[in-house]
Amino acid sequence: MVRRNRKRLFKLVLTICAAVFCGGLLLKAAVTSLELQTSVMVAVEHDRSEILQTRLSGFSGLVPKEPLKKSWYEATSVVIPHGPGEKGSAFYLPPGLEKTKEELYKENGFNALVSDFISLNRTLPDIRHS
């Protein structure tokens, strides 16, 4: 008799755990499908989005959102900086600064004059495959 009650209790607990787990999966699927619908509305062209807004004016929850991620593929908006040491290019000192270079090299142990000319925020060449 005691064994039968333990088995029933074990089955009941296992069934409750399975129901909670499946309920969580169903809830997550429902939330994800709603998020996908809003992201689809973001991807719609501007003309079509106005049509959608007029058609869906009764639904206040379906307002198109701004994209959350920045597009890195817009090459026209990227400003390419120019200056000494940009893109990993070599920098040569102007003539007449050799004496200053030698003094700073003896004092600091590195070419501080060239380091002063080169920007700290310089860019490096892009090594990714095209």
PDB file of C-alpha atoms in Angstrom:
ATOM      1  CA  MET A   1       0.000   0.000   0.000  1.00  0.00           C
ATOM      2  CA  VAL A   2       2.796   2.403   0.872  1.00  0.00           C
ATOM      3  CA  ARG A   3       4.628   1.615  -2.359  1.00  0.00           C
ATOM      4  CA  ARG A   4       1.566   2.366  -4.417  1.00  0.00           C
ATOM      5  CA  ASN A   5       1.173   5.764  -2.743  1.00  0.00           C
ATOM      6  CA  ARG A   6       4.843   6.595  -3.400  1.00  0.00           C
ATOM      7  CA  LYS A   7       4.444   5.675  -7.046  1.00  0.00           C
ATOM      8  CA  ARG A   8       1.340   7.827  -7.361  1.00  0.00           C
ATOM      9  CA  LEU A   9       3.084  10.743  -5.634  1.00  0.00           C
ATOM     10  CA  PHE A  10       6.110  10.368  -7.897  1.00  0.00           C
ATOM     11  CA  LYS A  11       3.900  10.281 -11.004  1.00  0.00           C
ATOM     12  CA  LEU A  12       1.986  13.342  -9.798  1.00  0.00           C
ATOM     13  CA  VAL A  13       5.172  15.338  -9.146  1.00  0.00           C
ATOM     14  CA  LEU A  14       6.617  14.289 -12.506  1.00  0.00           C
ATOM     15  CA  THR A  15       3.409  15.269 -14.305  1.00  0.00           C
ATOM     16  CA  ILE A  16       3.339  18.683 -12.606  1.00  0.00           C
ATOM     17  CA  CYS A  17       6.990  19.320 -13.526  1.00  0.00           C
ATOM     18  CA  ALA A  18       6.328  18.347 -17.146  1.00  0.00           C
ATOM     19  CA  ALA A  19       3.262  20.610 -17.274  1.00  0.00           C
ATOM     20  CA  VAL A  20       5.207  23.585 -15.878  1.00  0.00           C
ATOM     21  CA  PHE A  21       8.049  22.972 -18.345  1.00  0.00           C
ATOM     22  CA  CYS A  22       5.708  22.705 -21.344  1.00  0.00           C
ATOM     23  CA  GLY A  23       3.777  25.763 -20.197  1.00  0.00           C
ATOM     24  CA  GLY A  24       7.004  27.753 -20.053  1.00  0.00           C
ATOM     25  CA  LEU A  25       7.925  26.660 -23.566  1.00  0.00           C
ATOM     26  CA  LEU A  26       4.506  27.634 -24.886  1.00  0.00           C
ATOM     27  CA  LEU A  27       4.696  31.017 -23.177  1.00  0.00           C
ATOM     28  CA  LYS A  28       8.149  31.670 -24.611  1.00  0.00           C
ATOM     29  CA  ALA A  29       6.953  30.701 -28.098  1.00  0.00           C
ATOM     30  CA  ALA A  30       4.016  33.103 -27.821  1.00  0.00           C
ATOM     31  CA  VAL A  31       6.229  35.988 -26.697  1.00  0.00           C
ATOM     32  CA  THR A  32       8.794  35.291 -29.419  1.00  0.00           C
ATOM     33  CA  SER A  33       6.159  35.252 -32.146  1.00  0.00           C
ATOM     34  CA  LEU A  34       4.916  38.682 -31.016  1.00  0.00           C
ATOM     35  CA  GLU A  35       8.462  40.094 -31.125  1.00  0.00           C
ATOM     36  CA  LEU A  36       8.947  38.747 -34.646  1.00  0.00           C
ATOM     37  CA  GLN A  37       5.832  40.539 -35.840  1.00  0.00           C
ATOM     38  CA  THR A  38       7.141  43.900 -34.606  1.00  0.00           C
ATOM     39  CA  SER A  39      10.551  43.336 -36.198  1.00  0.00           C
ATOM     40  CA  VAL A  40       8.868  42.544 -39.517  1.00  0.00           C
ATOM     41  CA  MET A  41       7.073  45.862 -39.319  1.00  0.00           C
ATOM     42  CA  VAL A  42      10.429  47.624 -38.877  1.00  0.00           C
ATOM     43  CA  ALA A  43      11.797  46.069 -42.073  1.00  0.00           C
ATOM     44  CA  VAL A  44       8.859  47.289 -44.166  1.00  0.00           C
ATOM     45  CA  GLU A  45       9.588  50.194 -46.489  1.00  0.00           C
ATOM     46  CA  HIS A  46       8.546  53.704 -45.478  1.00  0.00           C
ATOM     47  CA  ASP A  47       5.639  53.927 -47.954  1.00  0.00           C
ATOM     48  CA  ARG A  48       4.221  50.610 -46.867  1.00  0.00           C
ATOM     49  CA  SER A  49       4.586  51.444 -43.190  1.00  0.00           C
ATOM     50  CA  GLU A  50       2.309  54.462 -43.641  1.00  0.00           C
ATOM     51  CA  ILE A  51      -0.288  52.216 -45.275  1.00  0.00           C
ATOM     52  CA  LEU A  52       0.018  49.757 -42.402  1.00  0.00           C
ATOM     53  CA  GLN A  53      -0.407  52.543 -39.860  1.00  0.00           C
ATOM     54  CA  THR A  54      -3.607  53.718 -41.523  1.00  0.00           C
ATOM     55  CA  ARG A  55      -4.967  50.174 -41.751  1.00  0.00           C
ATOM     56  CA  LEU A  56      -3.994  49.287 -38.197  1.00  0.00           C
ATOM     57  CA  SER A  57      -4.943  52.603 -36.606  1.00  0.00           C
ATOM     58  CA  GLY A  58      -7.382  50.839 -34.288  1.00  0.00           C
ATOM     59  CA  PHE A  59      -4.596  48.726 -32.780  1.00  0.00           C
ATOM     60  CA  SER A  60      -2.510  50.904 -30.483  1.00  0.00           C
ATOM     61  CA  GLY A  61      -0.091  48.088 -29.616  1.00  0.00           C
ATOM     62  CA  LEU A  62       1.096  47.603 -33.202  1.00  0.00           C
ATOM     63  CA  VAL A  63       3.224  50.708 -33.644  1.00  0.00           C
ATOM     64  CA  PRO A  64       6.416  50.156 -35.694  1.00  0.00           C
ATOM     65  CA  LYS A  65       9.581  50.465 -33.636  1.00  0.00           C
ATOM     66  CA  GLU A  66      12.938  51.941 -34.543  1.00  0.00           C
ATOM     67  CA  PRO A  67      15.616  49.317 -35.235  1.00  0.00           C
ATOM     68  CA  LEU A  68      17.641  48.528 -32.130  1.00  0.00           C
ATOM     69  CA  LYS A  69      20.847  47.616 -33.944  1.00  0.00           C
ATOM     70  CA  LYS A  70      23.029  50.002 -35.894  1.00  0.00           C
ATOM     71  CA  SER A  71      23.699  49.044 -39.515  1.00  0.00           C
ATOM     72  CA  TRP A  72      27.440  48.783 -40.101  1.00  0.00           C
ATOM     73  CA  TYR A  73      26.985  48.264 -43.849  1.00  0.00           C
ATOM     74  CA  GLU A  74      26.309  51.909 -44.673  1.00  0.00           C
ATOM     75  CA  ALA A  75      29.742  52.780 -46.022  1.00  0.00           C
ATOM     76  CA  THR A  76      28.680  56.267 -47.141  1.00  0.00           C
ATOM     77  CA  SER A  77      28.219  57.460 -43.566  1.00  0.00           C
ATOM     78  CA  VAL A  78      31.689  56.302 -42.463  1.00  0.00           C
ATOM     79  CA  VAL A  79      34.339  59.036 -42.481  1.00  0.00           C
ATOM     80  CA  ILE A  80      37.821  57.749 -43.271  1.00  0.00           C
ATOM     81  CA  PRO A  81      40.345  59.667 -41.149  1.00  0.00           C
ATOM     82  CA  HIS A  82      43.609  60.873 -42.671  1.00  0.00           C
ATOM     83  CA  GLY A  83      46.714  61.650 -40.682  1.00  0.00           C
ATOM     84  CA  PRO A  84      50.107  60.369 -39.578  1.00  0.00           C
ATOM     85  CA  GLY A  85      50.066  56.663 -38.776  1.00  0.00           C
ATOM     86  CA  GLU A  86      46.534  56.051 -40.064  1.00  0.00           C
ATOM     87  CA  LYS A  87      45.813  52.541 -41.364  1.00  0.00           C
ATOM     88  CA  GLY A  88      49.175  51.395 -39.987  1.00  0.00           C
ATOM     89  CA  SER A  89      51.215  53.482 -42.431  1.00  0.00           C
ATOM     90  CA  ALA A  90      54.773  54.448 -41.585  1.00  0.00           C
ATOM     91  CA  PHE A  91      55.469  57.947 -40.278  1.00  0.00           C
ATOM     92  CA  TYR A  92      58.641  59.802 -41.145  1.00  0.00           C
ATOM     93  CA  LEU A  93      59.820  62.802 -39.146  1.00  0.00           C
ATOM     94  CA  PRO A  94      60.113  66.128 -40.951  1.00  0.00           C
ATOM     95  CA  PRO A  95      63.735  67.139 -41.582  1.00  0.00           C
ATOM     96  CA  GLY A  96      65.351  69.257 -38.881  1.00  0.00           C
ATOM     97  CA  LEU A  97      63.935  67.400 -35.870  1.00  0.00           C
ATOM     98  CA  GLU A  98      66.704  64.797 -35.576  1.00  0.00           C
ATOM     99  CA  LYS A  99      68.365  66.558 -32.626  1.00  0.00           C
ATOM    100  CA  THR A 100      65.088  66.765 -30.677  1.00  0.00           C
ATOM    101  CA  LYS A 101      64.411  63.129 -31.498  1.00  0.00           C
ATOM    102  CA  GLU A 102      67.793  62.037 -30.122  1.00  0.00           C
ATOM    103  CA  GLU A 103      67.314  64.054 -26.901  1.00  0.00           C
ATOM    104  CA  LEU A 104      63.857  62.589 -26.258  1.00  0.00           C
ATOM    105  CA  TYR A 105      65.094  59.087 -27.119  1.00  0.00           C
ATOM    106  CA  LYS A 106      67.890  59.350 -24.542  1.00  0.00           C
ATOM    107  CA  GLU A 107      65.469  60.683 -21.933  1.00  0.00           C
ATOM    108  CA  ASN A 108      62.529  58.285 -22.451  1.00  0.00           C
ATOM    109  CA  GLY A 109      64.025  55.225 -24.144  1.00  0.00           C
ATOM    110  CA  PHE A 110      61.607  55.347 -27.108  1.00  0.00           C
ATOM    111  CA  ASN A 111      60.870  57.680 -29.998  1.00  0.00           C
ATOM    112  CA  ALA A 112      58.631  60.098 -28.088  1.00  0.00           C
ATOM    113  CA  LEU A 113      58.658  62.712 -30.843  1.00  0.00           C
ATOM    114  CA  VAL A 114      57.026  60.368 -33.363  1.00  0.00           C
ATOM    115  CA  SER A 115      54.650  59.216 -30.639  1.00  0.00           C
ATOM    116  CA  ASP A 116      53.576  62.830 -30.128  1.00  0.00           C
ATOM    117  CA  PHE A 117      52.846  63.236 -33.848  1.00  0.00           C
ATOM    118  CA  ILE A 118      50.774  60.060 -34.178  1.00  0.00           C
ATOM    119  CA  SER A 119      47.193  60.194 -32.923  1.00  0.00           C
ATOM    120  CA  LEU A 120      46.153  57.921 -30.068  1.00  0.00           C
ATOM    121  CA  ASN A 121      42.841  57.232 -31.802  1.00  0.00           C
ATOM    122  CA  ARG A 122      44.349  56.179 -35.123  1.00  0.00           C
ATOM    123  CA  THR A 123      42.760  53.442 -37.178  1.00  0.00           C
ATOM    124  CA  LEU A 124      44.353  50.158 -38.173  1.00  0.00           C
ATOM    125  CA  PRO A 125      43.917  48.345 -41.474  1.00  0.00           C
ATOM    126  CA  ASP A 126      40.924  46.023 -41.789  1.00  0.00           C
ATOM    127  CA  ILE A 127      42.206  42.433 -41.910  1.00  0.00           C
ATOM    128  CA  ARG A 128      38.830  40.780 -42.460  1.00  0.00           C
ATOM    129  CA  HIS A 129      38.186  38.894 -45.690  1.00  0.00           C
ATOM    130  CA  SER A 130      36.199  40.840 -48.259  1.00  0.00           C
TER     131      SER A 130
END
